[in-house]
XYZ file of N, CA, C and O in Angstrom:
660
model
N 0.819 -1.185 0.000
C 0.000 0.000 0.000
C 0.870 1.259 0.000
O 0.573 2.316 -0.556
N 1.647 1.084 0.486
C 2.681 2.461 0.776
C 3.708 2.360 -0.312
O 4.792 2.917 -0.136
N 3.444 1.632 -1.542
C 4.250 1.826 -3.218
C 3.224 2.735 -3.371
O 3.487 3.909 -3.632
N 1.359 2.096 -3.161
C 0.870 2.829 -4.399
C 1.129 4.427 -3.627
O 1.607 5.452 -4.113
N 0.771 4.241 -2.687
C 1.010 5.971 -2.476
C 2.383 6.866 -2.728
O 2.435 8.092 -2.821
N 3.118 6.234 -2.784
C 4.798 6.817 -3.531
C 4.156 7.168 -4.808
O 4.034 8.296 -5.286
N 3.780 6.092 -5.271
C 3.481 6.351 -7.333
C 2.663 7.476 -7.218
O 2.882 8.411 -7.988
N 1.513 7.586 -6.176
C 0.466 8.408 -6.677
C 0.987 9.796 -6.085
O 0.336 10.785 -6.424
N 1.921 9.962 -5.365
C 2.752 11.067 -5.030
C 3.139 11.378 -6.282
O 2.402 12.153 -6.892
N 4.352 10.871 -6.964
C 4.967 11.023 -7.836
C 3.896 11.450 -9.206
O 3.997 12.494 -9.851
N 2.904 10.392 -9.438
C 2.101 11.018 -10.259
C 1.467 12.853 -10.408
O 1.389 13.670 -11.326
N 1.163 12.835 -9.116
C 0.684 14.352 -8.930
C 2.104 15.311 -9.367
O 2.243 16.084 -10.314
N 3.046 14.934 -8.305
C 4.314 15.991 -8.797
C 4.308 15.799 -10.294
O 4.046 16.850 -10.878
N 4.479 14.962 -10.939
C 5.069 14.762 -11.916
C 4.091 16.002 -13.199
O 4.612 16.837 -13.939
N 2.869 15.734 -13.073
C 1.700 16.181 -13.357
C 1.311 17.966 -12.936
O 0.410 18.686 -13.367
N 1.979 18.138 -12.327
C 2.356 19.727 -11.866
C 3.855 20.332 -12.580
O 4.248 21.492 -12.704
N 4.278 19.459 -12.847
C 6.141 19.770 -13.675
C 5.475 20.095 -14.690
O 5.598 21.246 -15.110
N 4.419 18.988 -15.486
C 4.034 19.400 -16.678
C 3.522 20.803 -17.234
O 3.808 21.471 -18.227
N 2.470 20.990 -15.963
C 2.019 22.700 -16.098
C 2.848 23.599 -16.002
O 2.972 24.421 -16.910
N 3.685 23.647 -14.753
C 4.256 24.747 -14.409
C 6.282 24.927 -15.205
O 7.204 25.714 -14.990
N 6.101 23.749 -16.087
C 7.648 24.201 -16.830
C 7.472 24.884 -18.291
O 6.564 24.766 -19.114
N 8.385 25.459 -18.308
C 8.586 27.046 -18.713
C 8.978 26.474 -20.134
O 8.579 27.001 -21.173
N 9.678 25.508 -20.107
C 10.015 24.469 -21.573
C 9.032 23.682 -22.052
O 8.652 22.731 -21.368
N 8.510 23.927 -23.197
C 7.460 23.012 -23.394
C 7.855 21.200 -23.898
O 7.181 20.170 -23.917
N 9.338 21.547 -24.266
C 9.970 20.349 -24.380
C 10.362 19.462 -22.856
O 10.424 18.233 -22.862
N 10.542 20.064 -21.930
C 10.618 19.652 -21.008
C 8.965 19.393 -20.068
O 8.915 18.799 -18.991
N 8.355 19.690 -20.423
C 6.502 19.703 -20.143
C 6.557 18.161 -20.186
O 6.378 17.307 -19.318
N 6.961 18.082 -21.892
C 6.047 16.726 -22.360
C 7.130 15.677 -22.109
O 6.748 14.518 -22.270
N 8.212 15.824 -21.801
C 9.064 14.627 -21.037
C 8.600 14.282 -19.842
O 8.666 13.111 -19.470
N 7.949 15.473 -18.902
C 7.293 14.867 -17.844
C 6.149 14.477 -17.626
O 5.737 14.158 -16.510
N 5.196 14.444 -19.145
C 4.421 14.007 -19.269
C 4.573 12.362 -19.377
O 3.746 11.521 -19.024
N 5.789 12.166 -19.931
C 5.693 10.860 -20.560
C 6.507 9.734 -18.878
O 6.695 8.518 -18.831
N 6.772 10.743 -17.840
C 6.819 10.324 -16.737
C 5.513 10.306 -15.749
O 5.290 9.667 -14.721
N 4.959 10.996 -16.273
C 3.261 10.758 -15.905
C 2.979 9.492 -16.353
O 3.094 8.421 -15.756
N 2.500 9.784 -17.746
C 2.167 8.058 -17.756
C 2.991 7.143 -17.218
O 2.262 6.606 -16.385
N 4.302 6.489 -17.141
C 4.541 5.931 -16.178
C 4.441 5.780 -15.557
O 4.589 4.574 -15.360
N 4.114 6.492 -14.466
C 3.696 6.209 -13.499
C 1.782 5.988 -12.973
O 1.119 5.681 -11.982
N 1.590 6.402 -14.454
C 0.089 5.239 -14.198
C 0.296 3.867 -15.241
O -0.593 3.059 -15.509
N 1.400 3.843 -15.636
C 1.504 2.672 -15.795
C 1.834 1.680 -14.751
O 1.548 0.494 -14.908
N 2.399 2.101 -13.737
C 2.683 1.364 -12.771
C 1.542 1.143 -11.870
O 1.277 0.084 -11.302
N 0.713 2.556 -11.778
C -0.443 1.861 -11.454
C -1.294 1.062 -11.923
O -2.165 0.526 -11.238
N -1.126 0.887 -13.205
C -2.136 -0.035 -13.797
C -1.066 -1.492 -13.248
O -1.744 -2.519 -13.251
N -0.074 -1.655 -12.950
C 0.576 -2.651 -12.718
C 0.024 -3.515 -11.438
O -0.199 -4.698 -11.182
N -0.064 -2.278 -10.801
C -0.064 -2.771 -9.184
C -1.802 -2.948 -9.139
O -2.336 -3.390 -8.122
N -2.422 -2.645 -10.071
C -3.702 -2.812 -9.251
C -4.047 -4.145 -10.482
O -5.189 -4.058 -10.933
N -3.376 -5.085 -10.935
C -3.436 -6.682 -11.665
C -3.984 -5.886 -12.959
O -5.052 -6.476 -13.125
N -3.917 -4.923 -13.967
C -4.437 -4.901 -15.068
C -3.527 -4.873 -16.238
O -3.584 -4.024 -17.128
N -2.651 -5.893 -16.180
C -1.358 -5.522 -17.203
C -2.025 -5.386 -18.518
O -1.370 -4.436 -18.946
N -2.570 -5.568 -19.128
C -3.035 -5.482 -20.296
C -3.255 -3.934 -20.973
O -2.941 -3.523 -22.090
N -3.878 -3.296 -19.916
C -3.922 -1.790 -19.696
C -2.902 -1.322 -19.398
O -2.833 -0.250 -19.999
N -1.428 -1.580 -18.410
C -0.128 -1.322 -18.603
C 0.017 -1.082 -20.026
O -0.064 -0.019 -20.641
N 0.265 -2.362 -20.478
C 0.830 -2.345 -21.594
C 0.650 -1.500 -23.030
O 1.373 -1.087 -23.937
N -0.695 -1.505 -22.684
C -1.344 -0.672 -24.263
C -0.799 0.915 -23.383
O -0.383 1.907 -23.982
N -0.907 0.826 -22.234
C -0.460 2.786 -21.626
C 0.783 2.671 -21.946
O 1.047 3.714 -22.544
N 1.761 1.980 -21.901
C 3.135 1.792 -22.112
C 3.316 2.463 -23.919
O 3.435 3.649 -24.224
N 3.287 1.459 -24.715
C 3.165 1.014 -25.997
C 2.382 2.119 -26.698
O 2.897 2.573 -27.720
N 1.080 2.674 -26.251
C 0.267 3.930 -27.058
C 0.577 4.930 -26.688
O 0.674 5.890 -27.453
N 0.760 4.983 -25.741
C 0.611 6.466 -25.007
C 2.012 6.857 -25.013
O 2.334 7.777 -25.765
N 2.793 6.362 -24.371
C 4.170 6.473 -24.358
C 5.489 6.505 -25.437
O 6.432 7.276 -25.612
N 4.968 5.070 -26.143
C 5.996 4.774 -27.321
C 5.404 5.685 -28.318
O 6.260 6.519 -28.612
N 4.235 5.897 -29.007
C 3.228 6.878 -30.010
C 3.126 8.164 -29.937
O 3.908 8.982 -30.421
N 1.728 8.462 -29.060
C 1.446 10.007 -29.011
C 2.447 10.797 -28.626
O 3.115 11.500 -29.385
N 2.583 10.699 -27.394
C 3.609 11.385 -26.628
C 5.631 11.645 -27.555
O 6.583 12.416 -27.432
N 5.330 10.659 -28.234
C 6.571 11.073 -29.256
C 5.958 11.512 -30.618
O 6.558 12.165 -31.472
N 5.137 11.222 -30.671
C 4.476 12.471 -31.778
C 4.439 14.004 -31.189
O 4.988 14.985 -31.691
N 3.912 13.971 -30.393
C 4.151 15.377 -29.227
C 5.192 15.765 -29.466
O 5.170 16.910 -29.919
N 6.049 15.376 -29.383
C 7.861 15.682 -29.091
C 8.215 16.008 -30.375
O 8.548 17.168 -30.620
N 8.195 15.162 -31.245
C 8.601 15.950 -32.801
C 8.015 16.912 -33.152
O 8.690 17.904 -33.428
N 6.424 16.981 -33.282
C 5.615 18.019 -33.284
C 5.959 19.307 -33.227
O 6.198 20.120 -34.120
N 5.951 19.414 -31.731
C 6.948 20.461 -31.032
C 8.532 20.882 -31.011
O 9.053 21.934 -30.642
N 8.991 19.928 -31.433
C 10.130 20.371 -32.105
C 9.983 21.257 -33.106
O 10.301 22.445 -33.171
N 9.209 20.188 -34.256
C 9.497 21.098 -35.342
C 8.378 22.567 -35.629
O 8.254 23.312 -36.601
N 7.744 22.521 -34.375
C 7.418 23.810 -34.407
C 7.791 25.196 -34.195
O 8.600 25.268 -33.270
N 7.487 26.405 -34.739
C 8.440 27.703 -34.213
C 7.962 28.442 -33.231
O 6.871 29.008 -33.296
N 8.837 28.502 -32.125
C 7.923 28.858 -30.719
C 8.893 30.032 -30.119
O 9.499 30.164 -29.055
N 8.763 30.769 -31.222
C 9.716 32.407 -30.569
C 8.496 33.139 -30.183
O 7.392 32.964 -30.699
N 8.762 33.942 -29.273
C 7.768 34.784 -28.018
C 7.502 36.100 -29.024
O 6.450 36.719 -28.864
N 8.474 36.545 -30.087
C 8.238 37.236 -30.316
C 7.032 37.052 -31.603
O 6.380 38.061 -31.872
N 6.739 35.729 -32.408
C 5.749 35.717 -33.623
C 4.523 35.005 -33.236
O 3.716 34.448 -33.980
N 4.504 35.169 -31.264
C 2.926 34.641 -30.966
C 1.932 36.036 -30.861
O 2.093 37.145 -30.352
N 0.779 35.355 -31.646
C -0.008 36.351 -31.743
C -0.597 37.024 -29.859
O -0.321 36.310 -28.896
N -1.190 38.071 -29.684
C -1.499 38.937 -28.684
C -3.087 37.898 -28.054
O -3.768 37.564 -29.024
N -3.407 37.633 -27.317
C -4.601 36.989 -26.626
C -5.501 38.183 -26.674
O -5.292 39.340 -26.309
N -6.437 37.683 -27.152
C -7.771 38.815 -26.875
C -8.159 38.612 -25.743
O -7.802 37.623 -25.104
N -9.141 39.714 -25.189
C -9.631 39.936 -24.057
C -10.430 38.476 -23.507
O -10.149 37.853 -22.483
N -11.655 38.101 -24.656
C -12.292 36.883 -24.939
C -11.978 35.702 -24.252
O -12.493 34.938 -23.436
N -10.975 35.834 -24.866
C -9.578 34.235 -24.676
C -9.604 33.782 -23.329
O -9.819 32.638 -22.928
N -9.233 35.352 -22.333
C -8.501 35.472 -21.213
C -9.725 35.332 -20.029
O -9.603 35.066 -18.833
N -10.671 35.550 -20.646
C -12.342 35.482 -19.789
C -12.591 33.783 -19.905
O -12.853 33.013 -18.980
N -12.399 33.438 -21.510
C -12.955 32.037 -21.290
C -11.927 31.245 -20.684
O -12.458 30.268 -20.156
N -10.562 31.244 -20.517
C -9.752 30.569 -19.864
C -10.050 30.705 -18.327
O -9.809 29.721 -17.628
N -10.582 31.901 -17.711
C -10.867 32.188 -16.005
C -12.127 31.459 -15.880
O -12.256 31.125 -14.702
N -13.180 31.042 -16.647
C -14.300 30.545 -16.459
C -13.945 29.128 -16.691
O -14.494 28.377 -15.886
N -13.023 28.424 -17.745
C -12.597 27.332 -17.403
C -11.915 26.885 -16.355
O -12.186 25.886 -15.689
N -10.902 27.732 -16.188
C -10.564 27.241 -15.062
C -11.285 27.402 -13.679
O -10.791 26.639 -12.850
N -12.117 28.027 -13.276
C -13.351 28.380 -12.372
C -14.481 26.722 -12.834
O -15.009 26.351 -11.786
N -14.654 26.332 -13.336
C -15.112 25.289 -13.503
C -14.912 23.884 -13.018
O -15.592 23.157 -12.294
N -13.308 23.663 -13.890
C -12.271 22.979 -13.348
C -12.206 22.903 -11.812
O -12.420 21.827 -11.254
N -11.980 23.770 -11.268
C -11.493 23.788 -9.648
C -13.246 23.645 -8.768
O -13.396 23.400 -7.571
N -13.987 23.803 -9.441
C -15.764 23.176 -8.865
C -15.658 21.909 -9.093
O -16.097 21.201 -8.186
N -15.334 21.510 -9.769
C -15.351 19.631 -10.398
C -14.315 19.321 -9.135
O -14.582 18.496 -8.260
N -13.090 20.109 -9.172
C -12.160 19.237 -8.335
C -13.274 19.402 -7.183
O -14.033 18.433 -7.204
N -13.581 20.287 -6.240
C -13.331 20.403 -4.979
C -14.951 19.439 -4.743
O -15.327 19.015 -3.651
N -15.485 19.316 -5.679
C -17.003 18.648 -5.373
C -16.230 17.266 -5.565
O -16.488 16.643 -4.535
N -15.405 16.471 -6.377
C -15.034 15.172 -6.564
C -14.217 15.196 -5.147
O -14.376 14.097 -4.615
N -13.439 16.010 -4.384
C -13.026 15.825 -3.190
C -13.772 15.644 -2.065
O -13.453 14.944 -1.104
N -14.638 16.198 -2.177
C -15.913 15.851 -1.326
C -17.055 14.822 -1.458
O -17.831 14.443 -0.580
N -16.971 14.402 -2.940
C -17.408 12.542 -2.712
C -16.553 11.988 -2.734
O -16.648 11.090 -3.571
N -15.331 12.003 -2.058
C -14.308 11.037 -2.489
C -14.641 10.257 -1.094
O -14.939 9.071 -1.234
N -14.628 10.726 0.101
C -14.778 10.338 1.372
C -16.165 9.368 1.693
O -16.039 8.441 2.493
N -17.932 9.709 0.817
C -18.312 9.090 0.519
C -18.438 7.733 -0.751
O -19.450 7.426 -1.381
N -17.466 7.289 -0.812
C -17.657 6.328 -1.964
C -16.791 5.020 -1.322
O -15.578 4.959 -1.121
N -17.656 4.167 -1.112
C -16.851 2.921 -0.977
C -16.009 2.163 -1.577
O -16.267 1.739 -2.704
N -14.530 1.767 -0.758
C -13.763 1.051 -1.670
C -14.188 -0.093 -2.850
O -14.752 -1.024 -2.275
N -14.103 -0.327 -4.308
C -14.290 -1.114 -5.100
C -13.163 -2.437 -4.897
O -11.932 -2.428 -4.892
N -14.164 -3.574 -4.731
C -13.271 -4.441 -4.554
C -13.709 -5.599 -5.418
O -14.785 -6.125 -5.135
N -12.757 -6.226 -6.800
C -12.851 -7.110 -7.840
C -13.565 -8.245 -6.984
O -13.391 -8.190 -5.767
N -14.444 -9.390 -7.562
C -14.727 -10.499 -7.316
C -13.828 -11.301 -7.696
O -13.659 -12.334 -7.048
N -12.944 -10.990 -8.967
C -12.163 -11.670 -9.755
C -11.050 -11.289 -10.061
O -10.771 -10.348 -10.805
N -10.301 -12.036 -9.473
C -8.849 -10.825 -9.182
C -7.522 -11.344 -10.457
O -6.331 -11.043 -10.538
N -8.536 -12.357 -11.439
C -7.115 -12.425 -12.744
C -8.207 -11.815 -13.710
O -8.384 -12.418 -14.768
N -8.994 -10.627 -13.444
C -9.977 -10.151 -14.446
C -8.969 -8.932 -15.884
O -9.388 -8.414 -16.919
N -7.828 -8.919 -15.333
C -6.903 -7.545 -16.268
C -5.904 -8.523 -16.581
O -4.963 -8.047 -17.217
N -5.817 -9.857 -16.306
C -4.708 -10.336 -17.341
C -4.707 -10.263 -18.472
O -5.797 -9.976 -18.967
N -3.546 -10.476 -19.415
C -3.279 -10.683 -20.819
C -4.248 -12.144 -21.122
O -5.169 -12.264 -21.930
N -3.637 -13.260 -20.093
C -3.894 -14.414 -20.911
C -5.147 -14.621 -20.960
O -5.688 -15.144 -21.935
N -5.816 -14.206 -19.828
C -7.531 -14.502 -20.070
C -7.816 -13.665 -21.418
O -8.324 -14.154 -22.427
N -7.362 -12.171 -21.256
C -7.761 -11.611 -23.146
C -6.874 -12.915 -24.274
O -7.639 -13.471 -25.062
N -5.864 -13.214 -24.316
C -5.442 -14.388 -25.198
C -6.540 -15.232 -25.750
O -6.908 -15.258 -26.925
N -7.112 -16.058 -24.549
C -7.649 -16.988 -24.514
C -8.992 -16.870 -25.420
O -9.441 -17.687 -26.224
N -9.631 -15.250 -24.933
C -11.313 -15.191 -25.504
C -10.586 -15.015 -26.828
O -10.831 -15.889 -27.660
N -9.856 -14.185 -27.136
C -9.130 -13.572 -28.367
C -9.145 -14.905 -29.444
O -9.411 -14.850 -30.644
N -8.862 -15.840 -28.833
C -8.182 -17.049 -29.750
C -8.540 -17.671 -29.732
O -7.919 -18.568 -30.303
N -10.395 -18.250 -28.915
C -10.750 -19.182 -28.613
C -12.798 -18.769 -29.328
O -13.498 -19.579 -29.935
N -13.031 -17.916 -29.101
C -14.043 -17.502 -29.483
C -14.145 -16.139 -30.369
O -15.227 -15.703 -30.760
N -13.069 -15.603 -30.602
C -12.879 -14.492 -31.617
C -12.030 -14.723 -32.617
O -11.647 -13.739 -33.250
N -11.543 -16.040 -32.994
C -10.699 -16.338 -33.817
C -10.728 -15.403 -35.044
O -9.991 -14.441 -35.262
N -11.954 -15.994 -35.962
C -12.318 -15.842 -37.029
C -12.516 -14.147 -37.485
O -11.984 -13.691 -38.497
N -13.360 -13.340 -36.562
C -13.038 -11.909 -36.393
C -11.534 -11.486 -36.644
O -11.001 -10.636 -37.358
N -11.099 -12.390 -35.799
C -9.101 -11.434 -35.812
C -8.566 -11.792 -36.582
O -7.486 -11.295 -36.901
N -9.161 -12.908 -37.259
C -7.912 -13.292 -38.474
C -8.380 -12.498 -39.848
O -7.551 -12.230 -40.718
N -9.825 -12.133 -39.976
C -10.234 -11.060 -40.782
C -9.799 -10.038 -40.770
O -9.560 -9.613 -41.900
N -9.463 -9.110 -39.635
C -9.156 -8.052 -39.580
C -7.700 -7.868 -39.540
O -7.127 -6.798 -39.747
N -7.239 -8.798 -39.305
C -5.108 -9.222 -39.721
C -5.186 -8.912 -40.803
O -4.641 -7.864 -41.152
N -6.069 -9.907 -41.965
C -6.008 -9.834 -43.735
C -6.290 -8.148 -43.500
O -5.269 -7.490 -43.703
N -7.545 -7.304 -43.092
C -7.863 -6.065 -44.038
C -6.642 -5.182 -43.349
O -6.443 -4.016 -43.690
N -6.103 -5.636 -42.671
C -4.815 -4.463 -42.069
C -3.496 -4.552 -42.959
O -2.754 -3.629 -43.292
N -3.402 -5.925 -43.258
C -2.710 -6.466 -44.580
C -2.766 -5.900 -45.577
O -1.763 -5.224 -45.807
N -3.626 -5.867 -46.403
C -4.198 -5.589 -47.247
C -4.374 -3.541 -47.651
O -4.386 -2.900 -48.702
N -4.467 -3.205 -46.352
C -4.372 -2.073 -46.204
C -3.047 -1.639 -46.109
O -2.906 -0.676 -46.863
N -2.402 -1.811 -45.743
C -1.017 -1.770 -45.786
C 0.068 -1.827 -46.926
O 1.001 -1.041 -47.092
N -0.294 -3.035 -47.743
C -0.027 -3.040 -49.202
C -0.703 -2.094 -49.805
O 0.044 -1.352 -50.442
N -2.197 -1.721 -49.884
C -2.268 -0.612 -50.684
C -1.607 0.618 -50.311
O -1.292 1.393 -51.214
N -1.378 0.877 -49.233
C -0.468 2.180 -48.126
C 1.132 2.342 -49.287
O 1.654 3.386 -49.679
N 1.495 1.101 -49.533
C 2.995 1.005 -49.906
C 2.808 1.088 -51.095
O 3.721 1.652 -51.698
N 1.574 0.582 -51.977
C 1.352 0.940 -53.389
C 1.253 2.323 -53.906
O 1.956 2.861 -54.762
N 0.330 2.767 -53.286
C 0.109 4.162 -53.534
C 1.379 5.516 -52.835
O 1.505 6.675 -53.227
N 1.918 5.010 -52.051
C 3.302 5.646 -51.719
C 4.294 5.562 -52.331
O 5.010 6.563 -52.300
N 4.770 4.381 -53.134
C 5.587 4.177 -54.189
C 5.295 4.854 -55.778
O 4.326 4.582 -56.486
N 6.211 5.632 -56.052
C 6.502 6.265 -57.363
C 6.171 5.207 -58.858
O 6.491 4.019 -58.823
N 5.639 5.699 -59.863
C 5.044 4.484 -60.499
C 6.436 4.851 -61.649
O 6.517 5.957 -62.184
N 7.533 3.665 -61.918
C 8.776 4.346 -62.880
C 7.983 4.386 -63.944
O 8.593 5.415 -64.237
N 7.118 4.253 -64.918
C 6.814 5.069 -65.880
C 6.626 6.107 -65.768
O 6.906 6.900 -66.667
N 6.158 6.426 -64.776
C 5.750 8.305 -64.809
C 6.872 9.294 -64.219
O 6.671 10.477 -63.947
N 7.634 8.863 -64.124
C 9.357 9.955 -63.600
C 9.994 10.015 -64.803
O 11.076 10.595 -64.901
C-alpha cells in the first residue's frame, strides 16, 4: 500500500512539472513520466493489459508524436499572436469550472466505498489471449487480412510508379 502511495505522489508531482515548466519540451518529457507512473499503477492494481497498451500507445506513439511536433514547431515569443480579451475570460471561467469539479469530486471522495474485484485475474493478458483465440478467432484473423491488405495498398500508392518519372 505504501508503493501505491509513492506512485500516486509522484504522479501528482510529476503532473504539476508538466504545467508549471517554462520548456514546453521539457513539459512533455514529464508528461511521458506521468504516464509511467500510471503505468505502474495499472501494474499494481493486476491490469497488465492496460499497462501495456499505456506503455506502448501512449508512451511509445502520441507522446513522441508530441515531441517531434513540437520540435518542429516555431515557438519564438516574439511571432505569438497577442490573446484577446475573450480568450482570457474564457480561460478564467474554465478554469473556475475545473477547480468546482475538483473540490465537489473531493468531497465525494470520502463518501464512496472502496471497489473491490470479485475476480482478481480479471486484467490479465492471458484470459484476453484466450477469448481472443478461442471464441474471436475468425473476427481477428479477418481483420489481420484487411490491415494487410491495407497496408499493401499504403505502400502501393506511396511508391513512385517508374513510368511516370
Amino acid at each position: 500500500m505504501n508503493t501505491f502511495y509513492f506512485i500516486a505522489f509522484l504522479s501528482i508531482f510529476f503532473s504539476i512539472l508538466v504545467i508549471s515548466a517554462k520548456n514546453p519540451v521539457h513539459s512533455i518529457l514529464y508528461l511521458i513520466l506521468t504516464f509511467f507512473t500510471f503505468t505502474i499503477h495499472y501494474i499494481l492494481l493486476n491490469a497488465q493489459f492496460l499497462a501495456i497498451v499505456n506503455f506502448i500507445v501512449y508512451m511509445g506513439a502520441i507522446l513522441v508524436l508530441f515531441l517531434y511536433t513540437l520540435m518542429l514547431m516555431n515557438l519564438n515569443k516574439e511571432s505569438e499572436p497577442v490573446k484577446a480579451n475573450f480568450i482570457k475570460i474564457a480561460a478564467v471561467i474554465g478554469g473556475g469550472c475545473f477547480l468546482v469539479t475538483v473540490v465537489a469530486s473531493i468531497k465525494a471522495l470520502g463518501a464512496s466505498p472502496a471497489v473491490i474485484l470479485k475476480d482478481p485475474n480479471l486484467g490479465l493478458v492471458k484470459n484476453l489471449g484466450k477469448v481472443l483465440f478461442n471464441e474471436y478467432l475468425l473476427p481477428f484473423e479477418v481483420s489481420s487480412i484487411l490491415l494487410l491488405s491495407a497496408m499493401v495498398g499504403a505502400i502501393l500508392l506511396a511508391t513512385k510508379d517508374p513510368k511516370t518519372v
